[in-house]
């Protein structure tokens, strides 16, 4: 797939011909899901799918390439998924449905039950305190939930790190009797732990909650819970069968991981400590026959530590010279570790966490999974180096599973361009089901309503100007209920103040920005009759605005320039997000020529946020922004409404490519008119009165010091106002002299 062709519409008439009714679209979705499920069932059977949890494909397993499905919001995607889950037994498939949030997980679970089916919900490890508050979570009790969280933060897999060194799990083996009990007793003795301390607190998660889920025919889970193990069903006879995996909305691409010099220094320290501990163990037990195997294992670990020490010192030297280390040294280290039988399920034995009697981690060793990802990134040419360290790509688990095992469906109203390219490159197919939506889309031309930098001088004045526009637009509404989608920062910094909410006091009481904004939204609805939500929360994944007309203010624009920190993967940076998309595509086998390394230069069109000049990067970015708009428009659920709803696009990016991207989804901007609620005329600030000047002066005074005429004029411009210079001069003199 060529990037420049990702979003360009072929012809408006062609798009109209592709639009079908909501009922026909719903039937098409059901048909696509059932057809793919049949292909999966024919390719996977208990006799064939007996591979381990590492995802390796046996020769007898026929891989079914992934399917991408773009489906208009509101046509019945959840209903189709529920029917698939309810019919899983009749279709002879095992199913894993992954959702973006826990709330959506519960919605899918309820829908399957309403359709006459049954599903098991995967629930993450729960602490003892959580179980005490909610006893129904008892099957998911984990006495080491804190250590598990720390393990995840350090890129460990808990099942082969914390869990294998946890006495609460070993006590279950001890209670089982027989050989398991003997092995457990020996383990406790070697750790100098008293068995009696743990008899009353066995692990529930590994022996109750997880087995019940792994044996269920249909499982629903949040996307972050995806694992190779969960994607295989354990059958009653103990054999395994591959599940059909369905990812519902917002498919993750993975993450950029940073190995900084400080991280590598810590790895070196861990290696030295581990090497010393191993030498002491071998010295103490070398002459004891019963410890021969353990001594041999430690000898292998000591050997690996020597190799790893050299590899990491070379990496530090490479970073100092702003060069990438050679991939060969890492590959050799990993191969040596595997040959020495020091790797289990992707984690080396010397990564596992030793726990003392209190359960505290004694040491955290270097993450082998990160090294595997770094080696792959160096091989594929997607690693980057800076003065701070090396940044590399770790694919999302579900993407890796789909590449190795297939039988994966990605469902989303707006599949990202990167994911579409990956699916097609790996032999899959992308289908688009576009239903007619009863909408009238208009574009309101004027201010872009960008979020702005909340810490910048003058931001409060700018946020208040935006908030006044939101209120003015709501006041002009005539007939029908409206919803406004705005920026959270504007609600917190301006709306809360307008509604009389003391933000400082609310924060002191422990309230988050979202909780403060929710109070503001409730009052806004009472005063105006309109709902209000914000980007990052209300543009997808809810039905609260079903049947409402929607005003969409601005877009969550990506920053144009990234610093060293943001370029390592922080969201909101165009450099970081492009680097992630590029790494995902190239790692999946896409042509690197279509994914340039740098974002490049930007154009400068007056009145519009800059866009990349490079056609490939520009196409990717336009696709991303259009996806946000399409998701937001979908909150009206206009594919199923009996009446036509109005969609107004206020600001954002006014570009023909955005309109063409909307057409791909059956949406057409039918009219345009100038912004009449904002104080602008022909693109120039209108004159503001004494109140506007006073607000601008207050904005400049935020950081203290004397107020300047230039600063006040800038604040007025930021807020969309203007003023005569002599009026500003008079007001500034009064402010600096303490006068009225």
XYZ file of C-alpha atoms in Angstrom:
740
model
C 0.000 0.000 0.000
C 1.403 3.402 -0.948
C 1.041 6.058 1.705
C -0.010 8.812 -0.709
C -2.978 6.701 -1.793
C -4.231 5.841 1.671
C -6.840 8.556 2.009
C -7.323 10.074 -1.431
C -10.910 9.622 -2.604
C -11.360 8.146 -6.078
C -14.603 9.872 -6.890
C -17.480 11.337 -4.873
C -20.065 9.387 -6.857
C -18.206 6.139 -6.226
C -18.378 6.759 -2.499
C -22.102 7.395 -2.676
C -22.536 4.087 -4.493
C -20.699 2.284 -1.687
C -23.040 3.558 1.031
C -25.698 1.055 2.130
C -28.537 1.099 4.612
C -27.904 0.453 8.290
C -29.792 -2.856 8.117
C -27.769 -3.987 5.104
C -24.574 -2.900 6.869
C -25.513 -4.877 9.979
C -26.174 -7.967 7.864
C -22.837 -7.486 6.094
C -20.979 -7.326 9.411
C -22.608 -10.537 10.614
C -21.759 -12.209 7.322
C -18.105 -11.116 7.413
C -17.670 -12.345 10.983
C -19.310 -15.710 10.317
C -17.336 -16.286 7.112
C -14.046 -15.557 8.839
C -15.034 -17.723 11.821
C -15.722 -20.603 9.420
C -12.269 -20.207 7.853
C -10.718 -20.196 11.298
C -12.637 -23.308 12.380
C -11.537 -25.157 9.255
C -7.879 -24.301 9.827
C -7.554 -24.887 13.567
C -8.390 -28.029 15.503
C -7.275 -29.609 18.794
C -5.151 -32.101 16.880
C -3.397 -29.350 14.960
C -3.141 -26.563 17.490
C -0.987 -28.262 20.084
C 1.805 -25.680 20.017
C 3.008 -24.112 23.236
C 2.252 -20.665 24.566
C 5.237 -19.163 22.784
C 3.157 -18.791 19.629
C 5.308 -20.947 17.376
C 3.231 -22.344 14.512
C 3.366 -26.061 13.893
C 3.655 -27.299 10.335
C 0.120 -28.717 10.428
C -1.531 -25.420 11.418
C -2.888 -23.454 8.471
C -2.553 -19.740 9.195
C -5.588 -17.578 8.405
C -4.364 -14.055 7.632
C -5.844 -11.239 9.696
C -8.981 -9.359 8.669
C -9.502 -5.633 9.103
C -13.055 -4.310 9.135
C -13.976 -0.618 9.105
C -17.612 -0.406 10.145
C -19.726 2.717 10.499
C -20.483 3.410 14.138
C -23.973 2.551 15.281
C -24.849 -0.135 12.719
C -24.709 -2.982 15.249
C -21.076 -4.056 15.628
C -21.584 -4.936 19.286
C -24.697 -6.904 18.430
C -22.824 -8.841 15.749
C -20.010 -9.618 18.182
C -22.537 -10.750 20.780
C -24.177 -13.094 18.280
C -20.787 -14.510 17.330
C -20.046 -15.149 20.998
C -23.458 -16.707 21.606
C -23.015 -19.026 18.596
C -19.398 -19.982 19.319
C -20.280 -23.528 20.292
C -22.462 -24.073 17.235
C -19.697 -22.628 15.030
C -17.116 -24.795 16.853
C -14.798 -21.904 17.594
C -13.093 -20.591 20.699
C -13.207 -16.823 20.980
C -11.211 -14.059 22.654
C -12.689 -10.549 22.392
C -10.402 -7.656 23.352
C -11.887 -4.259 24.221
C -10.385 -0.823 24.740
C -11.720 -0.292 28.271
C -13.053 -2.308 31.176
C -16.471 -0.710 30.693
C -16.621 -1.891 27.080
C -15.487 -5.343 28.224
C -18.456 -5.493 30.563
C -20.789 -4.211 27.825
C -19.706 -6.994 25.434
C -20.048 -9.574 28.198
C -23.598 -8.396 28.952
C -24.509 -8.339 25.247
C -23.347 -11.946 24.792
C -25.473 -13.038 27.729
C -28.466 -11.113 26.385
C -27.993 -13.000 23.091
C -28.262 -16.300 24.966
C -24.558 -17.045 25.198
C -22.021 -17.254 27.976
C -18.635 -15.608 28.361
C -15.878 -15.403 30.946
C -14.403 -12.031 31.844
C -10.670 -11.799 32.355
C -9.969 -9.773 35.484
C -6.502 -8.581 36.399
C -4.781 -9.558 39.633
C -6.541 -8.067 42.645
C -4.901 -7.082 45.919
C -6.108 -8.364 49.293
C -7.572 -4.916 50.050
C -9.544 -4.926 46.783
C -10.928 -8.390 47.505
C -11.910 -7.352 51.001
C -13.959 -4.491 49.539
C -15.421 -6.659 46.749
C -15.527 -10.350 47.791
C -16.732 -11.381 44.303
C -13.184 -10.672 43.114
C -11.792 -13.440 45.328
C -10.893 -15.792 42.413
C -8.505 -13.081 41.174
C -6.701 -12.514 44.476
C -2.934 -12.035 44.142
C -0.916 -11.546 47.312
C 1.911 -10.011 45.329
C -0.088 -7.610 43.145
C 2.332 -4.773 43.926
C 5.369 -6.781 42.822
C 3.507 -7.836 39.673
C 2.869 -4.200 38.811
C 6.524 -3.377 39.316
C 7.497 -6.328 37.141
C 5.294 -5.060 34.324
C 6.807 -1.597 34.574
C 10.217 -3.203 34.052
C 9.084 -5.232 31.055
C 8.968 -8.550 32.909
C 6.347 -11.212 32.411
C 4.947 -11.813 35.902
C 4.123 -15.488 35.309
C 7.780 -16.349 34.810
C 9.263 -13.865 37.239
C 7.233 -12.943 40.314
C 4.887 -15.928 40.236
C 7.599 -18.585 40.051
C 9.263 -17.122 43.116
C 6.058 -16.549 45.103
C 5.425 -18.688 48.230
C 1.665 -18.148 47.925
C 1.726 -20.130 44.700
C 4.076 -22.790 46.034
C 1.767 -23.406 48.989
C -0.901 -24.592 46.549
C 1.552 -27.173 45.229
C 2.330 -28.199 48.797
C -1.363 -28.704 49.572
C -1.771 -30.900 46.449
C 0.331 -33.673 47.993
C 2.484 -36.243 46.250
C 5.476 -35.216 44.157
C 4.239 -31.616 43.900
C 4.272 -31.333 47.688
C 7.807 -32.739 47.886
C 9.096 -30.256 45.341
C 7.322 -27.397 47.135
C 8.757 -28.438 50.505
C 12.260 -28.483 49.010
C 11.651 -25.014 47.546
C 10.571 -23.590 50.920
C 13.598 -25.131 52.581
C 15.978 -23.681 49.996
C 14.445 -20.233 50.544
C 14.576 -20.543 54.330
C 10.823 -19.925 54.487
C 8.392 -21.494 56.946
C 5.542 -23.323 55.205
C 3.158 -22.540 58.068
C 3.365 -18.814 57.303
C 1.597 -19.270 53.971
C -0.877 -22.098 54.524
C -3.747 -19.678 55.104
C -2.954 -17.443 52.138
C -2.713 -19.496 48.927
C -2.708 -17.881 45.488
C -6.169 -17.584 43.937
C -5.323 -15.929 40.629
C -3.224 -18.716 39.097
C -5.321 -21.579 40.443
C -8.902 -20.273 40.361
C -9.504 -17.188 38.221
C -7.033 -17.827 35.398
C -7.798 -21.548 34.812
C -11.528 -20.807 34.627
C -10.911 -18.179 31.961
C -8.416 -20.237 29.956
C -10.847 -23.149 29.765
C -13.865 -21.020 28.785
C -15.020 -21.115 25.181
C -15.585 -17.345 25.002
C -13.434 -14.819 26.873
C -13.741 -11.031 26.955
C -10.799 -8.985 28.207
C -9.263 -5.551 28.051
C -6.630 -5.219 25.327
C -3.801 -4.897 27.830
C -4.488 -8.425 29.078
C -3.701 -10.005 25.705
C -1.151 -12.812 25.927
C -0.213 -15.851 23.881
C -1.484 -18.004 26.725
C -4.905 -16.334 26.845
C -5.247 -16.752 23.059
C -5.144 -20.549 23.468
C -8.087 -22.389 25.024
C -7.299 -25.271 27.364
C -9.694 -28.099 26.470
C -11.094 -30.575 29.030
C -8.543 -33.219 28.026
C -5.669 -30.801 28.650
C -4.888 -30.118 25.000
C -5.001 -26.590 23.585
C -6.798 -24.987 20.691
C -6.180 -21.606 19.150
C -8.841 -18.972 19.676
C -10.217 -16.570 17.124
C -9.079 -13.167 18.444
C -11.285 -10.124 17.827
C -9.881 -6.690 18.685
C -12.678 -4.181 19.147
C -11.638 -0.556 18.490
C -8.397 1.388 18.850
C -5.915 -1.357 18.041
C -2.569 -0.669 19.748
C 0.571 -0.642 17.622
C 2.983 -1.262 20.495
C 5.343 1.146 22.183
C 8.692 2.834 21.858
C 11.068 1.743 24.610
C 14.016 3.827 25.742
C 17.233 2.363 27.124
C 19.060 5.300 28.626
C 22.632 5.316 29.819
C 21.412 5.211 33.413
C 19.347 2.097 32.670
C 22.327 0.327 31.145
C 24.523 1.326 34.093
C 21.969 -0.302 36.389
C 21.972 -3.430 34.241
C 25.750 -3.565 34.575
C 25.446 -3.257 38.353
C 22.832 -6.022 38.406
C 25.066 -8.249 36.294
C 27.977 -7.715 38.653
C 25.829 -8.550 41.687
C 24.359 -11.577 39.958
C 27.789 -12.786 38.923
C 29.042 -12.435 42.491
C 26.021 -14.284 43.875
C 26.507 -17.094 41.384
C 30.186 -17.446 42.224
C 29.333 -17.665 45.917
C 26.682 -20.306 45.256
C 29.053 -22.446 43.183
C 31.800 -22.097 45.799
C 29.465 -23.203 48.583
C 27.768 -26.149 46.867
C 30.285 -27.371 44.300
C 31.072 -30.525 46.316
C 27.442 -31.446 47.070
C 26.153 -34.019 44.502
C 22.479 -33.071 45.040
C 23.264 -29.490 43.973
C 25.154 -30.399 40.795
C 22.389 -29.324 38.420
C 21.947 -25.978 40.143
C 25.677 -25.353 40.153
C 25.807 -26.106 36.421
C 22.965 -23.657 35.823
C 24.766 -20.978 37.796
C 27.934 -21.609 35.800
C 25.951 -20.890 32.626
C 24.552 -17.734 34.174
C 28.046 -16.533 35.128
C 29.190 -17.130 31.554
C 26.248 -15.160 30.170
C 26.901 -12.311 32.581
C 30.382 -11.969 31.156
C 29.017 -11.712 27.610
C 26.267 -9.298 28.643
C 28.770 -7.062 30.449
C 30.725 -6.591 27.239
C 27.576 -5.986 25.176
C 26.311 -3.262 27.507
C 29.642 -1.490 27.731
C 29.738 -1.403 23.921
C 26.202 0.053 23.953
C 27.240 2.864 26.313
C 30.226 3.654 24.119
C 27.984 3.736 21.038
C 25.548 6.146 22.704
C 28.416 8.446 23.652
C 29.328 8.617 19.957
C 25.653 8.992 18.921
C 25.847 5.686 17.075
C 23.690 2.594 17.221
C 25.340 -0.532 18.621
C 25.934 -3.466 16.295
C 23.001 -5.844 16.169
C 25.301 -8.834 15.919
C 26.534 -8.618 19.501
C 23.001 -8.602 20.877
C 21.919 -11.448 18.627
C 24.919 -13.470 19.776
C 24.053 -12.824 23.426
C 20.444 -13.905 22.936
C 21.446 -16.993 20.976
C 23.951 -17.942 23.668
C 21.301 -17.515 26.349
C 18.895 -19.768 24.472
C 21.520 -22.441 23.845
C 22.496 -22.371 27.509
C 18.850 -23.036 28.417
C 18.681 -19.734 30.247
C 15.534 -18.524 28.488
C 12.013 -19.552 29.477
C 8.962 -18.056 27.746
C 10.961 -15.041 26.650
C 12.538 -14.283 30.019
C 15.964 -15.412 31.129
C 16.399 -17.296 34.379
C 18.702 -14.535 35.545
C 15.806 -12.097 35.088
C 13.606 -13.825 37.618
C 13.006 -11.965 40.808
C 14.243 -13.384 44.101
C 11.871 -12.728 46.994
C 12.717 -12.798 50.659
C 10.340 -13.901 53.412
C 8.474 -10.584 53.313
C 8.018 -10.837 49.563
C 10.100 -7.776 48.727
C 12.113 -7.934 45.541
C 15.785 -8.272 46.342
C 16.921 -7.324 42.863
C 15.640 -6.428 39.443
C 17.838 -7.618 36.621
C 18.026 -6.394 33.063
C 14.942 -7.022 30.862
C 15.709 -9.661 28.267
C 12.463 -8.886 26.438
C 13.764 -5.357 25.885
C 16.976 -6.776 24.488
C 15.015 -8.981 22.089
C 13.068 -5.928 20.914
C 16.256 -3.867 20.597
C 17.933 -6.561 18.497
C 14.899 -6.728 16.202
C 14.765 -2.924 15.890
C 18.444 -2.783 14.991
C 17.892 -5.515 12.413
C 14.899 -3.737 10.887
C 16.482 -0.300 10.959
C 13.897 1.346 13.235
C 16.064 1.987 16.314
C 17.172 5.560 17.004
C 19.975 6.972 19.120
C 20.272 10.267 20.964
C 22.553 11.675 23.615
C 20.197 10.212 26.222
C 20.098 6.644 24.959
C 18.621 4.253 22.421
C 14.948 4.170 21.457
C 13.526 1.011 19.909
C 10.190 -0.597 19.126
C 8.329 -3.330 20.978
C 5.309 -4.575 18.965
C 1.923 -4.943 20.613
C 1.323 -8.532 21.682
C -1.778 -8.826 19.510
C 0.095 -7.665 16.396
C 2.812 -10.251 16.994
C 0.189 -12.939 17.582
C -1.619 -12.071 14.362
C 1.660 -12.162 12.442
C 2.635 -15.584 13.789
C -0.721 -17.267 14.220
C -3.264 -15.303 12.173
C -6.960 -15.803 13.018
C -7.350 -12.200 14.172
C -10.058 -9.671 13.327
C -9.564 -5.940 13.854
C -12.883 -4.097 14.178
C -12.921 -0.314 14.183
C -14.826 2.486 12.518
C -11.468 4.058 11.645
C -8.676 1.531 11.196
C -5.393 3.480 11.295
C -3.498 3.733 8.030
C -0.559 1.931 9.629
C -2.672 -1.050 10.611
C -4.308 -1.238 7.178
C -0.859 -1.343 5.593
C 0.292 -4.067 8.009
C -2.774 -6.249 7.410
C -2.452 -6.088 3.642
C 1.328 -6.594 3.706
C 0.851 -9.807 5.690
C -1.685 -11.218 3.266
C -4.847 -10.096 5.005
C -7.833 -8.181 3.719
C -9.451 -4.903 4.767
C -13.179 -4.484 4.187
C -15.156 -1.296 4.629
C -18.821 -1.361 5.591
C -20.219 2.148 5.125
C -23.772 2.771 6.257
C -25.878 5.819 5.521
C -25.884 8.258 8.431
C -28.670 10.785 8.799
C -26.407 13.765 9.250
C -25.923 17.226 7.813
C -22.255 18.151 8.165
C -21.254 21.811 8.152
C -17.893 23.467 8.621
C -17.645 26.681 10.647
C -14.659 28.629 9.375
C -12.717 30.789 11.795
C -10.531 30.120 14.849
C -8.954 26.655 14.933
C -9.830 26.096 18.616
C -6.532 24.367 19.258
C -5.920 23.208 22.780
C -3.015 25.561 23.373
C -0.241 25.235 25.945
C -1.782 25.424 29.406
C 1.428 26.682 30.961
C 1.896 29.498 28.478
C 1.417 33.115 29.460
C -2.024 34.239 28.372
C -3.518 30.753 28.235
C -6.271 31.472 30.803
C -7.489 34.383 28.672
C -7.406 32.228 25.554
C -9.306 29.421 27.304
C -11.941 31.883 28.533
C -12.403 33.202 24.982
C -12.955 29.662 23.738
C -15.383 28.964 26.583
C -17.403 32.076 25.743
C -17.683 30.766 22.183
C -18.925 27.382 23.421
C -21.590 29.111 25.487
C -22.519 31.483 22.644
C -22.916 28.549 20.260
C -25.112 26.746 22.768
C -27.264 29.874 23.141
C -27.873 29.920 19.379
C -29.206 26.354 19.330
C -32.755 26.068 18.126
C -34.610 22.787 18.396
C -33.212 19.423 19.408
C -30.552 18.532 21.938
C -26.895 19.354 21.265
C -23.589 18.036 22.481
C -20.294 19.931 22.380
C -16.896 18.235 22.063
C -14.141 20.543 23.309
C -10.709 20.386 24.973
C -10.414 19.305 28.592
C -7.957 22.118 29.353
C -10.523 24.709 28.294
C -13.132 23.193 30.592
C -10.819 23.074 33.603
C -9.080 26.429 33.111
C -12.094 28.454 31.960
C -15.353 26.551 32.294
C -14.834 25.667 35.941
C -14.099 29.296 36.751
C -17.200 30.422 34.841
C -19.278 27.904 36.778
C -17.925 29.062 40.136
C -15.882 25.912 40.798
C -12.762 26.445 42.918
C -10.224 24.395 40.953
C -7.424 24.839 43.502
C -9.648 23.616 46.327
C -10.907 20.706 44.239
C -7.360 19.615 43.429
C -6.357 19.967 47.065
C -9.219 17.609 47.871
C -7.748 15.050 45.483
C -10.038 15.563 42.491
C -8.629 14.948 39.021
C -9.072 17.264 36.047
C -11.677 14.869 34.631
C -13.661 14.946 37.886
C -13.542 18.739 37.960
C -14.611 18.855 34.307
C -17.491 16.475 35.036
C -18.867 18.933 37.621
C -18.528 21.726 35.096
C -20.269 19.648 32.422
C -23.213 18.981 34.722
C -23.689 22.700 35.350
C -23.203 23.495 31.653
C -26.002 21.049 30.805
C -28.268 22.659 33.407
C -27.620 26.178 32.122
C -27.607 25.560 28.382
C -29.425 22.260 27.844
C -26.384 20.985 25.929
C -24.041 18.178 26.894
C -20.322 18.855 26.888
C -17.438 16.409 26.626
C -13.762 16.540 25.823
C -11.224 15.056 23.460
C -9.529 11.963 24.808
C -12.677 10.781 26.565
C -15.837 11.494 24.596
C -14.942 11.104 20.916
C -15.268 7.317 21.002
C -16.614 4.390 22.972
C -19.938 5.720 24.315
C -23.606 6.142 23.338
C -24.415 9.096 25.603
C -25.030 11.447 22.658
C -27.196 9.118 20.619
C -29.599 11.189 18.504
C -28.056 14.515 19.499
C -26.643 17.078 17.118
C -22.932 17.535 17.794
C -20.634 20.537 17.640
C -16.999 19.493 17.348
C -14.534 22.200 18.352
C -10.950 21.844 17.155
C -8.896 18.650 17.053
C -6.322 17.083 19.376
C -3.423 18.323 17.272
C 0.005 16.748 17.649
C 2.939 18.934 18.587
C 5.148 19.738 15.611
C 8.492 19.517 17.396
C 9.541 16.929 19.947
C 12.321 17.232 22.486
C 14.515 14.343 23.539
C 11.976 13.134 26.095
C 8.904 13.246 23.874
C 10.728 11.736 20.924
C 11.198 8.617 23.003
C 7.542 7.825 22.709
C 5.376 10.270 24.632
C 1.944 10.775 23.145
C 1.143 14.154 21.676
C 4.359 14.487 19.720
C 4.137 14.133 15.948
C 7.740 12.938 15.835
C 7.059 10.232 18.409
C 3.794 9.018 16.880
C 5.245 8.920 13.382
C 8.269 7.016 14.721
C 5.931 4.472 16.325
C 3.820 4.087 13.169
C 6.925 3.772 11.009
C 8.511 1.192 13.304
C 5.330 -0.880 13.405
C 4.953 -0.844 9.621
C 8.576 -1.659 8.789
C 8.794 -4.365 11.457
C 5.698 -5.954 9.904
C 7.394 -6.053 6.506
C 6.139 -2.865 4.837
C 8.377 -1.059 2.367
C 10.679 1.267 4.300
C 10.718 3.656 1.311
C 7.067 4.453 1.994
C 7.825 5.294 5.642
C 10.577 7.954 5.731
C 12.602 8.331 8.893
C 11.926 12.018 9.489
C 8.644 13.920 9.572
C 10.348 16.596 7.465
C 9.333 20.167 6.755
C 5.914 21.757 7.206
C 3.912 24.029 4.955
C 2.627 27.391 6.127
C -0.959 28.095 5.120
C -2.449 31.139 6.811
C -5.199 30.316 9.254
C -4.468 26.576 9.329
C -2.150 24.506 11.529
C 0.952 23.437 9.547
C 0.935 20.063 7.817
C 3.949 17.987 6.718
C 5.167 18.656 3.190
C 6.116 15.001 2.585
C 3.080 13.373 0.925
C 3.534 10.103 2.823
C 3.720 11.661 6.271
C 0.939 14.086 5.371
C -1.349 11.242 4.282
C -0.731 9.394 7.543
C -1.433 12.512 9.620
C -4.577 13.478 7.707
C -5.826 9.915 8.128
C -5.227 10.149 11.873
C -6.985 13.492 12.244
C -9.898 12.395 10.061
C -10.228 9.287 12.224
C -10.719 11.473 15.294
C -13.441 13.457 13.507
C -15.222 10.344 12.213
C -15.248 8.786 15.657
C -16.623 12.007 17.147
C -19.354 12.246 14.501
C -20.240 8.644 15.272
C -21.236 9.564 18.825
C -24.541 10.821 17.370
C -25.261 7.225 16.290
C -26.959 8.689 13.208
C -26.953 5.377 11.340
C -29.951 4.341 13.452
C -31.713 7.622 14.233
C -35.145 8.354 12.800
C -34.311 12.032 12.355
C -31.433 13.933 10.779
C -28.856 15.292 13.187
C -26.599 18.256 12.555
C -22.838 17.974 12.808
C -20.869 21.205 12.978
C -17.079 21.194 12.605
C -15.765 24.308 14.309
C -12.139 25.053 13.516
C -9.744 22.131 13.451
C -8.014 21.666 10.107
C -9.793 23.034 7.070
C -8.171 21.087 4.244
C -9.620 19.298 1.179
C -7.793 16.105 2.173
C -9.757 15.989 5.446
C -13.028 16.303 3.525
C -11.951 13.516 1.154
C -11.118 11.283 4.097
C -14.594 11.910 5.510
C -16.087 10.898 2.139
C -14.466 7.481 2.445
C -16.829 6.948 5.362
C -19.911 8.330 3.646
C -19.675 11.788 5.233
C -19.731 14.944 3.148
C -19.311 18.558 4.244
C -22.451 20.081 2.742
C -22.070 23.718 3.759
C -19.585 26.203 5.128
C -20.093 29.504 6.860
C -17.982 31.951 8.876
C -17.789 31.789 12.647
C -20.261 34.406 13.853
C -20.013 33.816 17.589
C -16.298 34.586 17.864
C -15.241 38.232 17.970
C -13.531 38.259 14.609
C -14.177 40.081 11.367
C -12.490 39.053 8.137
C -9.865 37.182 10.095
C -8.770 40.211 12.169
C -9.416 40.704 15.879
C -12.447 42.819 16.658
C -12.145 45.627 19.152
C -12.704 44.635 22.753
C -13.802 46.876 25.566
C -12.387 47.619 28.984
C -13.377 44.158 30.231
C -11.340 42.432 27.510
C -8.309 44.614 28.315
C -8.677 43.866 32.035
C -8.790 40.130 31.332
C -5.657 40.409 29.184
C -3.831 42.337 31.915
C -4.789 39.664 34.463
C -3.419 36.991 32.142
C -0.072 38.794 31.875
C 0.087 39.243 35.654
C -0.051 35.493 36.281
C 3.743 35.297 36.494
C 4.093 38.596 38.384
C 6.171 41.589 37.423
C 5.272 44.720 35.481
C 2.689 44.584 32.738
C 3.814 45.676 29.279
C 1.747 47.056 26.412
C 3.210 44.431 24.089
C 2.294 41.607 26.495
C -1.299 42.817 26.845
C -1.727 43.184 23.082
C -0.421 39.626 22.649
C -2.848 38.321 25.264
C -5.725 40.130 23.549
C -4.767 38.579 20.220
C -4.471 35.137 21.832
C -8.009 35.539 23.171
C -9.344 36.616 19.778
C -9.827 40.264 20.766
C -8.289 43.554 19.785
C -8.144 47.028 21.305
C -7.007 50.523 20.441
C -3.404 50.986 21.466
C -4.120 54.185 23.404
C -6.735 52.352 25.510
C -4.223 49.603 26.269
C -1.502 52.134 27.161
C -3.840 53.889 29.606
C -4.883 50.629 31.247
C -1.285 49.375 31.518
C -0.152 52.602 33.183
C -2.961 52.298 35.689
C -2.127 48.680 36.412
C 1.558 49.386 36.989
C 0.884 52.435 39.155
C -1.686 50.677 41.272
C -4.390 53.040 40.030
C -7.924 52.143 38.887
